[in-house]
């Protein structure tokens, strides 16, 4: 009986459930789509690595105190005779020497543009060796022969517009080399987004390594030994200084590298799916609350004929269960479409996943139904309890619940207490001495203040909407007055509708305050601390400056000096014996002229006079003061004791946490040839030289190296702005989902409100309210609710953003910037959103038949 009643009720009001259903579908689609995409990508790479990895890969043992290739160091190599040593071991079928580096840059000489990815996946350049498990096949042309030929992968060639016979330049540590494309290779499974270029072995050794050696030796067994046995044999035969990885270990390492990127996407999208679920919860609460209110008499009749409170409660919960199951099912299917879309987006950046074989494990439907059904049931539980408390007689008279006043008093107390605790937590975060402590208080404050505003929102609705709508009667007459009264009529409903918008806009506002402050602080830091006129740096991760680039830059006319900065791996030992592994910034002496670093003690000049500059946090932790000696270990037995000449303030954002020394100090124990290449150059225009002309000359000197950027201070500020904006736009885009769900909530509330007030609308029309005035009334009510939610969200977001800036003030965010334009734009956009959300409900209200509306029961 209960199930039959619930099913009939659900399908009788199915039109009113549609928007709530959409909210569940969108949220579940994000969850299922993210999981399917992640599983598909991970599975694809698993198959790639499993099918191409050798049984054993042998290379040079890694040394933490030796600069890696991505840090400007020379590629690690093993001797040529390693191949013969490994090939002769029992159980080895073949051993092949390979050369692969990530530091080479591919350039199209015709356009002088880089070929291959500038971020994310690497550009791999090496020798062509036909292995038993090639990752690529030659699909046109032929393998390279001699110093002038090179092969390129098909995806990179297509993007760059290159083909057989096209010229290709390779820029390495040792110089620039010109080639002609002799062949095109195609990946057998998935291109992870990397660019691949192949030379013959002698050319690769000479141009990429500068020596006759290999970067690794790939070993393939004959099946008589396990990979672990092969590894043990190899390390025993070769002795110390070597590192060996089995196929499983290679796969795990590769998956770790790929997984860091995929996990970032996965958890970011799941986080925003959670936000949309939270917002959708308010929509579901509103929907069931209004349906319960509209079915008051029906519920009373059920109670009058013997239905218990539990049965009424279960009836509403069964309807919610149907909604949750249906929404989860559709959302699961929609998630497959979203996963396919994500795969296509990955193809746009060069990661060719196969959309035809989506990896759908049992966890995908399990998570989808768990999320969709549980959230729907939880959201419907509150209206269900309210329905169960309705007495039969009160329901038959169409009265509200008598406990409403008592519930409001409890809401006031709980809301004020939670909001007060949230405000206190935010205040504690702003006054915290350490960023870590402040961050903990900030997280608690954000959570409590959000909950507090959600609880107290209905209580604020009456007062704020009274003020917001005060001008409506004067501007719009009876329509304006009715819109204001309607928005104030049910504060709980108005508060829940506005809360959905509030959450999304609070996050947008908070993010805007933090990012605006970040840009302002960085710009101020540049103006205050940077004396250099020009900054030369690589574009993309791992791009360093070769000696040829440095020489070309130094030959530029109009420069007073050019400072070189390198990153040198080292272990710094404090006087208390504590070791810290880091990368020293080793710069030439003119660095002291290029940067005026904020310090708590000492000066950069003193640090460059045979000493070292250390960060404040480290100095405080280990009780280090000016003049104390610290031990610096560069590896290979190269150590020196340096006095502390400067303690860099923790608010120095440009070199936060850096240890800085003079390059001349380092070269007293480390030969210059063993130092890594420079990571950046800082230039100063000569007295009397035109800064603009000198910048142009410097750019011209380095135009042969498209992987290098040359900027003045204004250009550097623009770069920071662009980087911050990329992050902000991504946040805006993902939060857009939550705002879409919030807009659906406004539409749903108004649509159900129109149904609820059918008889009232008929009476208004009967006494002379025109269709146009009626539609205007609905639209104005929507605008007022949307602006109310925007005001709450803006206020909450400002509190979060300002507190976040205070927490990070000691980390370089020392200037607070409130983006007034963005906030005004948010408020205006909210009014527009409210107007658009009301179009359909207003249209439906205007079409009602007057007599039929009056006769509605």
XYZ file of C-alpha atoms in Angstrom, residues 11-631:
621
model
C 4.362 9.991 -11.094
C 1.506 12.392 -10.344
C 4.109 15.104 -9.625
C 6.801 13.954 -12.038
C 6.871 17.332 -13.797
C 7.708 19.006 -10.496
C 10.570 16.559 -9.935
C 12.317 17.177 -13.243
C 14.684 19.945 -12.132
C 15.651 18.089 -8.963
C 16.305 15.088 -11.185
C 18.585 17.226 -13.378
C 20.576 18.309 -10.309
C 21.134 14.674 -9.308
C 22.009 13.728 -12.895
C 24.611 16.507 -13.230
C 26.281 15.684 -9.936
C 26.383 11.926 -10.537
C 27.571 12.475 -14.112
C 30.592 14.379 -12.816
C 31.416 11.614 -10.354
C 30.945 8.711 -12.777
C 32.543 10.563 -15.702
C 35.608 11.437 -13.652
C 36.037 7.860 -12.420
C 35.572 6.357 -15.894
C 38.041 8.831 -17.418
C 40.581 8.170 -14.677
C 40.198 4.378 -14.987
C 40.431 4.525 -18.787
C 43.531 6.716 -18.749
C 45.222 4.632 -16.062
C 44.351 1.376 -17.828
C 45.599 2.688 -21.165
C 48.946 3.701 -19.694
C 49.202 0.407 -17.840
C 48.861 -1.427 -21.145
C 51.351 0.920 -22.822
C 53.995 0.486 -20.135
C 53.401 -3.255 -19.825
C 53.743 -3.822 -23.578
C 56.851 -1.669 -24.086
C 58.912 -2.013 -20.895
C 62.016 -4.164 -21.100
C 62.520 -6.985 -18.614
C 65.302 -4.953 -17.020
C 66.470 -1.366 -17.508
C 69.964 -0.537 -16.252
C 71.232 3.020 -15.795
C 73.481 5.105 -13.609
C 72.561 5.153 -9.917
C 70.867 8.403 -8.967
C 72.682 10.786 -6.650
C 70.537 13.371 -4.856
C 73.492 15.755 -4.778
C 74.060 15.630 -8.532
C 72.011 17.896 -10.774
C 69.606 15.912 -12.902
C 69.042 16.515 -16.585
C 65.878 18.538 -15.893
C 67.871 20.795 -13.540
C 70.511 21.652 -16.113
C 72.874 18.806 -15.305
C 74.453 16.475 -17.833
C 72.431 13.327 -18.680
C 73.425 10.322 -16.579
C 75.249 7.713 -18.674
C 76.665 4.203 -18.495
C 79.731 2.941 -20.424
C 79.307 1.221 -23.780
C 80.832 -2.031 -22.500
C 77.864 -2.372 -20.114
C 75.911 -3.849 -23.052
C 78.403 -6.695 -23.497
C 78.557 -7.379 -19.756
C 74.798 -7.715 -19.527
C 74.368 -9.602 -22.800
C 76.624 -12.377 -21.515
C 74.627 -13.044 -18.346
C 72.602 -16.288 -18.052
C 68.959 -15.848 -19.031
C 69.584 -12.751 -21.186
C 68.322 -12.995 -24.746
C 69.485 -9.561 -25.874
C 70.805 -6.309 -24.392
C 70.497 -3.008 -26.271
C 72.087 0.330 -25.523
C 69.696 3.289 -25.607
C 70.183 7.039 -25.620
C 67.280 9.219 -24.501
C 67.307 12.776 -23.172
C 64.547 15.228 -22.230
C 66.627 18.390 -22.319
C 66.888 18.710 -26.117
C 64.544 21.106 -27.924
C 63.107 20.460 -31.384
C 62.685 23.530 -33.620
C 61.174 24.008 -37.061
C 63.798 26.159 -38.864
C 61.203 27.408 -41.364
C 59.076 29.063 -38.645
C 61.618 29.209 -35.798
C 58.990 27.708 -33.491
C 59.359 24.913 -30.970
C 58.080 21.504 -32.058
C 56.411 19.422 -29.401
C 54.765 20.146 -26.022
C 55.783 23.219 -24.032
C 54.356 21.870 -20.766
C 53.236 18.573 -19.280
C 54.569 15.658 -21.346
C 58.263 15.780 -22.312
C 60.131 15.937 -25.612
C 62.218 12.750 -25.835
C 65.144 12.631 -28.238
C 67.277 9.538 -28.655
C 68.654 6.779 -30.844
C 66.577 4.424 -32.969
C 66.973 0.829 -31.820
C 64.647 -1.927 -32.986
C 63.696 -3.604 -29.704
C 61.479 -6.676 -29.135
C 58.897 -4.306 -27.580
C 58.874 -1.120 -29.601
C 56.338 1.507 -28.564
C 56.227 2.830 -32.156
C 56.329 1.546 -35.728
C 57.875 3.237 -38.766
C 54.817 4.054 -40.875
C 56.492 6.134 -43.603
C 60.037 6.786 -44.718
C 62.947 4.940 -43.196
C 65.103 4.801 -40.098
C 67.769 7.530 -39.777
C 71.213 6.883 -41.213
C 74.088 9.253 -40.731
C 74.435 12.636 -39.066
C 71.798 14.452 -41.142
C 68.710 12.273 -40.681
C 66.070 12.123 -37.945
C 62.670 10.455 -37.378
C 59.688 12.157 -35.747
C 56.455 10.802 -34.283
C 53.314 11.250 -36.385
C 51.313 13.290 -33.850
C 54.056 15.864 -33.396
C 54.705 16.039 -37.146
C 51.008 16.614 -37.853
C 50.699 19.395 -35.267
C 53.821 21.163 -36.516
C 52.991 20.691 -40.208
C 56.140 18.639 -40.870
C 56.563 15.717 -43.251
C 59.224 13.550 -44.900
C 62.048 15.767 -46.134
C 61.199 18.680 -43.797
C 64.112 20.268 -41.929
C 64.278 19.928 -38.146
C 66.745 21.540 -35.758
C 67.778 19.983 -32.450
C 69.143 22.295 -29.727
C 71.191 20.536 -27.030
C 73.695 21.461 -24.316
C 76.539 21.097 -26.780
C 75.081 23.117 -29.689
C 72.528 23.330 -32.511
C 72.220 20.538 -35.090
C 70.222 20.501 -38.346
C 68.517 17.381 -39.675
C 66.129 16.236 -42.383
C 63.143 14.069 -41.452
C 63.755 10.631 -42.938
C 60.843 8.771 -41.370
C 57.627 9.059 -39.399
C 56.767 6.722 -36.520
C 53.325 6.007 -35.055
C 52.543 4.851 -31.520
C 51.224 1.307 -31.257
C 48.925 2.104 -28.348
C 48.716 5.564 -26.796
C 50.743 8.700 -27.285
C 51.012 10.100 -23.764
C 51.426 13.574 -25.259
C 55.195 13.404 -25.660
C 57.184 14.304 -28.764
C 59.594 11.590 -29.964
C 62.611 12.123 -32.210
C 65.120 9.433 -33.224
C 68.671 9.652 -34.643
C 71.050 6.838 -35.375
C 73.127 5.731 -32.385
C 76.510 7.435 -33.160
C 74.769 10.742 -33.900
C 72.655 10.554 -30.745
C 75.706 9.805 -28.627
C 77.705 12.687 -30.107
C 74.970 15.366 -30.308
C 72.960 14.525 -27.201
C 75.621 13.228 -24.805
C 78.907 14.510 -26.189
C 80.450 11.139 -25.451
C 80.310 7.515 -26.587
C 77.965 6.113 -23.945
C 74.347 5.154 -23.307
C 71.767 6.552 -20.919
C 70.355 3.066 -20.245
C 70.813 -0.518 -21.328
C 67.553 -2.391 -21.972
C 67.708 -6.117 -21.205
C 65.274 -8.747 -22.569
C 65.309 -12.203 -21.022
C 64.895 -15.605 -22.622
C 62.303 -16.719 -20.070
C 64.599 -18.882 -17.972
C 65.022 -16.243 -15.253
C 62.556 -13.971 -13.497
C 63.025 -10.229 -13.772
C 64.129 -10.078 -10.146
C 66.771 -12.743 -10.795
C 68.001 -10.823 -13.834
C 68.232 -7.687 -11.695
C 70.237 -9.438 -8.991
C 72.618 -10.920 -11.581
C 73.093 -7.563 -13.312
C 73.891 -5.618 -10.134
C 76.292 -8.330 -9.005
C 78.110 -8.320 -12.363
C 78.293 -4.522 -12.725
C 79.130 -3.563 -9.144
C 78.310 -0.214 -7.529
C 77.170 2.926 -9.326
C 74.327 1.281 -11.257
C 70.568 1.222 -10.846
C 68.386 -1.541 -12.279
C 64.606 -1.590 -12.615
C 62.473 -4.591 -13.495
C 59.499 -4.266 -15.838
C 57.174 -3.961 -12.836
C 59.342 -1.234 -11.301
C 59.511 0.664 -14.603
C 55.735 0.466 -14.886
C 55.266 1.710 -11.314
C 57.639 4.626 -11.865
C 55.985 5.637 -15.134
C 52.524 5.337 -13.571
C 53.646 7.561 -10.715
C 54.697 10.296 -13.142
C 51.476 10.069 -15.156
C 49.372 9.543 -12.042
C 50.336 12.875 -10.492
C 48.730 14.704 -13.424
C 45.710 12.408 -13.678
C 45.111 12.496 -9.917
C 45.123 16.297 -9.958
C 42.368 16.269 -12.561
C 40.497 13.485 -10.800
C 40.381 15.050 -7.351
C 39.742 18.563 -8.651
C 36.707 17.371 -10.612
C 35.449 15.216 -7.750
C 35.810 18.216 -5.442
C 33.628 20.347 -7.646
C 31.196 17.470 -8.086
C 30.914 17.520 -4.307
C 30.116 21.244 -4.389
C 27.425 20.659 -7.001
C 26.012 17.838 -4.844
C 25.847 20.195 -1.877
C 24.083 22.828 -3.963
C 21.794 20.191 -5.452
C 20.898 19.098 -1.933
C 19.269 22.478 -1.294
C 17.292 22.091 -4.508
C 16.005 18.671 -3.411
C 15.132 19.962 0.061
C 13.164 22.810 -1.498
C 11.397 20.515 -3.943
C 10.201 18.062 -1.316
C 9.372 20.831 1.172
C 7.103 22.487 -1.377
C 5.576 19.197 -2.482
C 4.838 18.350 1.147
C 3.269 21.782 1.635
C 1.154 21.366 -1.505
C 0.016 17.895 -0.383
C -0.905 18.929 3.152
C -4.559 17.930 2.739
C -3.584 14.655 1.053
C -1.260 13.797 3.940
C -4.021 14.721 6.395
C -6.391 12.307 4.711
C -3.795 9.526 4.913
C -3.366 10.235 8.618
C -7.143 10.410 9.146
C -7.735 6.932 7.661
C -5.080 5.355 9.863
C -1.720 6.223 8.295
C 0.997 6.558 10.950
C 3.771 9.144 11.109
C 6.279 6.481 10.107
C 4.232 5.590 7.043
C 3.994 9.245 5.940
C 7.716 9.616 6.497
C 8.445 6.460 4.519
C 6.127 7.558 1.720
C 8.162 10.729 1.154
C 11.454 8.820 1.505
C 10.332 6.224 -1.057
C 9.623 9.045 -3.523
C 13.127 10.380 -2.810
C 14.568 6.899 -3.342
C 12.858 6.680 -6.738
C 14.248 10.116 -7.630
C 17.734 9.130 -6.469
C 17.792 5.811 -8.332
C 16.422 7.343 -11.516
C 18.799 10.333 -11.352
C 21.790 8.091 -10.596
C 20.959 5.805 -13.525
C 20.686 8.676 -15.986
C 23.732 10.366 -14.405
C 25.783 7.194 -14.790
C 24.955 7.096 -18.511
C 25.644 10.834 -18.847
C 28.974 10.276 -17.089
C 30.079 7.982 -19.907
C 29.441 10.841 -22.313
C 31.405 13.198 -20.052
C 34.301 10.713 -19.908
C 34.310 10.557 -23.723
C 34.363 14.366 -23.845
C 37.315 14.477 -21.443
C 39.159 11.963 -23.603
C 38.589 14.193 -26.637
C 39.914 17.174 -24.676
C 43.016 15.160 -23.820
C 43.473 14.444 -27.528
C 43.529 18.191 -28.124
C 46.624 18.430 -25.905
C 48.240 15.352 -27.464
C 47.211 12.507 -25.141
C 45.510 10.038 -27.470
C 43.335 7.875 -25.246
C 40.951 5.385 -26.813
C 37.338 6.454 -26.249
C 36.036 3.204 -27.771
C 37.177 1.124 -24.781
C 35.992 2.938 -21.672
C 37.148 1.204 -18.499
C 34.023 0.819 -16.339
C 34.844 -1.044 -13.130
C 32.344 -1.978 -10.409
C 33.418 1.084 -8.420
C 31.850 3.447 -11.005
C 28.189 2.366 -10.608
C 28.747 1.762 -6.900
C 30.007 5.306 -6.365
C 27.358 6.773 -8.665
C 24.411 5.160 -6.888
C 25.921 5.746 -3.461
C 26.345 9.454 -4.168
C 23.052 10.048 -5.983
C 20.795 7.966 -3.737
C 22.352 8.893 -0.396
C 22.405 12.635 -1.100
C 18.787 12.555 -2.298
C 17.600 10.571 0.731
C 19.529 12.817 3.107
C 18.089 15.960 1.514
C 14.535 14.552 1.566
C 14.774 13.430 5.188
C 14.095 16.920 6.582
C 10.881 17.512 4.566
C 9.815 13.923 5.320
C 10.096 14.507 9.069
C 8.179 17.753 8.701
C 5.420 15.930 6.806
C 5.202 13.251 9.509
C 4.642 15.902 12.194
C 1.514 17.291 10.478
C -1.592 16.403 12.509
C -4.672 15.089 10.619
C -6.935 17.980 11.689
C -4.388 20.717 10.923
C -3.778 19.166 7.519
C -7.495 18.974 6.709
C -7.792 22.674 7.565
C -4.717 23.383 5.375
C -2.840 24.890 8.303
C 0.900 24.815 8.801
C 2.658 22.923 11.519
C 2.332 24.309 15.009
C 5.982 23.661 15.741
C 7.131 26.301 13.218
C 7.711 29.050 15.821
C 9.640 26.686 18.068
C 11.729 25.507 15.116
C 12.553 29.104 14.231
C 13.768 29.809 17.753
C 16.026 26.765 17.622
C 17.279 27.828 14.167
C 18.116 31.315 15.478
C 20.146 29.943 18.381
C 21.963 27.285 16.327
C 22.614 29.667 13.424
C 23.998 32.435 15.621
C 26.200 30.048 17.608
C 27.669 28.310 14.516
C 28.144 31.606 12.649
C 29.829 33.101 15.730
C 32.176 30.107 15.989
C 32.961 30.453 12.282
C 33.747 34.156 12.675
C 35.934 33.407 15.700
C 37.825 30.741 13.721
C 38.408 33.145 10.836
C 39.663 35.770 13.308
C 42.001 33.196 14.859
C 43.286 32.308 11.367
C 43.973 35.967 10.550
C 45.937 36.487 13.780
C 47.886 33.202 13.708
C 51.674 33.479 13.829
C 52.310 30.551 11.473
C 50.736 29.941 8.074
C 50.171 26.243 8.885
C 48.236 27.087 12.046
C 46.333 29.826 10.251
C 45.435 27.387 7.477
C 43.877 24.970 9.962
C 41.795 27.727 11.568
C 40.849 28.989 8.099
C 39.506 25.590 7.034
C 37.432 25.326 10.213
C 36.199 28.910 9.828
C 35.116 28.376 6.221
C 33.158 25.241 7.151
C 31.462 26.752 10.213
C 30.657 30.091 8.595
C 29.148 28.312 5.591
C 26.971 26.112 7.796
C 26.040 29.108 9.914
C 24.940 31.176 6.932
C 22.921 28.258 5.559
C 21.134 27.855 8.916
C 20.584 31.562 9.533
C 19.825 32.435 5.887
C 16.010 32.169 6.230
C 16.150 34.524 9.216
C 18.134 37.080 7.223
C 15.808 36.776 4.244
C 12.941 38.824 5.694
C 15.055 41.809 6.717
C 17.387 41.927 3.717
C 14.646 41.370 1.128
C 12.554 44.048 2.804
C 15.425 46.465 2.130
C 16.293 45.073 -1.314
C 12.687 45.202 -2.481
C 11.857 48.583 -0.953
C 12.071 50.357 -4.319
C 10.026 47.766 -6.222
C 6.553 49.166 -5.383
C 7.627 52.662 -6.461
C 9.117 51.448 -9.756
C 6.762 48.651 -10.703
C 3.565 49.356 -8.771
C 1.416 46.400 -7.646
C 3.709 43.873 -9.387
C 6.710 45.120 -7.420
C 4.853 45.089 -4.084
C 3.544 41.569 -4.639
C 7.016 40.346 -5.695
C 8.549 41.712 -2.499
C 5.823 40.160 -0.315
C 6.052 36.807 -2.109
C 9.829 36.625 -1.564
C 9.301 37.348 2.145
C 6.308 35.011 2.533
C 8.297 31.817 3.101
C 11.754 32.759 4.455
C 12.831 29.123 4.803
C 12.191 28.439 1.127
C 13.802 31.735 0.066
C 16.829 31.044 2.260
C 17.319 27.524 0.883
C 16.997 28.774 -2.712
C 19.453 31.615 -2.095
C 21.896 29.296 -0.263
C 22.502 27.333 -3.452
C 23.656 30.491 -5.237
C 25.487 31.691 -2.147
C 27.878 28.725 -2.041
C 29.050 29.038 -5.639
C 29.415 32.823 -5.514
C 31.208 32.722 -2.141
C 33.877 30.444 -3.633
C 34.199 32.634 -6.734
C 34.519 35.820 -4.664
C 37.014 34.282 -2.240
C 39.167 32.980 -5.105
C 39.050 36.390 -6.797
C 40.267 38.185 -3.661
C 43.159 35.750 -3.174
C 44.305 35.818 -6.805
C 43.995 39.615 -7.089
C 46.053 40.002 -3.919
C 48.560 37.512 -5.292
C 49.079 39.553 -8.462
C 49.248 42.883 -6.601
C 51.728 41.522 -4.064
C 53.936 40.000 -6.760
C 53.925 43.236 -8.768
C 54.786 45.274 -5.682
C 57.548 42.803 -4.838
C 58.983 43.168 -8.326
C 58.891 46.970 -8.118
C 60.517 46.921 -4.694
C 63.047 44.108 -5.041
C 64.009 43.730 -8.701
C 66.708 46.032 -9.966
C 67.303 44.028 -13.139
C 65.714 45.389 -16.299
C 65.436 42.058 -18.118
C 64.749 38.427 -17.196
C 65.709 35.567 -19.512
C 64.240 32.150 -18.698
C 63.167 28.911 -20.315
C 59.537 28.298 -21.225
C 58.203 25.037 -19.897
C 59.459 22.709 -17.157
C 63.075 21.591 -17.302
C 64.153 24.144 -19.937
C 67.563 25.547 -18.978
C 69.981 27.917 -20.719
C 72.857 26.328 -22.606
C 76.321 27.926 -22.762
C 75.579 28.991 -26.357
C 72.451 30.860 -25.218
C 74.351 32.593 -22.422
C 77.106 33.593 -24.841
C 74.574 34.992 -27.320
C 72.859 37.014 -24.573
C 76.156 38.409 -23.276
C 77.045 39.635 -26.764
C 73.979 41.908 -26.829
C 74.931 45.603 -27.181
C 73.550 48.009 -24.569
C 73.834 45.695 -21.533
C 75.721 46.827 -18.452
C 75.896 43.277 -17.117
C 74.224 39.887 -17.314
C 73.803 37.805 -14.157
C 73.708 34.006 -14.387
C 71.719 31.941 -11.875
C 72.052 28.168 -11.484
C 70.416 25.604 -9.211
C 73.043 23.441 -7.512
C 71.916 20.393 -5.461
C 73.466 20.417 -2.003
C 73.010 19.320 1.597
C 73.127 22.149 4.118
C 74.012 21.233 7.710
C 73.026 23.677 10.463
C 75.194 24.262 13.545
C 72.840 21.980 15.510
C 73.660 19.113 13.116
C 70.340 19.055 11.220
C 70.653 18.276 7.492
C 68.528 19.875 4.767
C 68.684 18.695 1.148
C 68.002 21.613 -1.179
C 69.058 23.364 -4.371
C 71.301 26.352 -3.814
C 70.774 29.369 -6.049
C 74.311 29.997 -7.272
C 74.535 33.381 -9.012
C 77.280 35.621 -10.315
C 78.290 38.640 -8.238
C 76.054 41.186 -10.009
C 73.051 39.389 -8.491
C 73.452 41.779 -5.544
C 72.722 44.673 -7.936
C 69.763 42.945 -9.585
C 67.796 42.087 -6.417
C 67.159 43.959 -3.185
C 66.000 41.034 -1.088
C 64.065 41.767 2.098
C 66.029 40.385 5.022
C 65.665 40.073 8.775
C 69.429 40.340 9.280
C 72.564 40.853 7.176
C 72.661 41.674 3.473
C 73.072 39.952 0.121
C 76.385 41.760 -0.322
C 77.728 40.094 2.828
C 76.373 36.725 1.702
C 78.144 37.085 -1.648
C 81.456 37.857 0.022
C 82.265 34.195 0.609
C 79.137 33.451 2.657
C 75.588 32.193 2.169
C 72.053 33.612 2.425
C 69.533 31.358 4.205
C 65.724 31.506 4.630
C 64.220 32.915 7.833
C 62.079 29.862 8.654
C 65.114 27.564 8.501
C 67.246 29.982 10.528
C 64.545 30.298 13.197
C 64.004 26.542 13.398
C 67.723 25.822 13.881
C 68.554 29.005 15.853
C 70.986 30.228 13.193
C 72.205 33.827 13.300
C 74.493 36.038 11.212
C 78.098 34.837 11.312
C 77.296 31.230 12.205
C 78.982 28.666 9.993
C 76.987 26.104 8.055
C 78.397 23.104 6.233
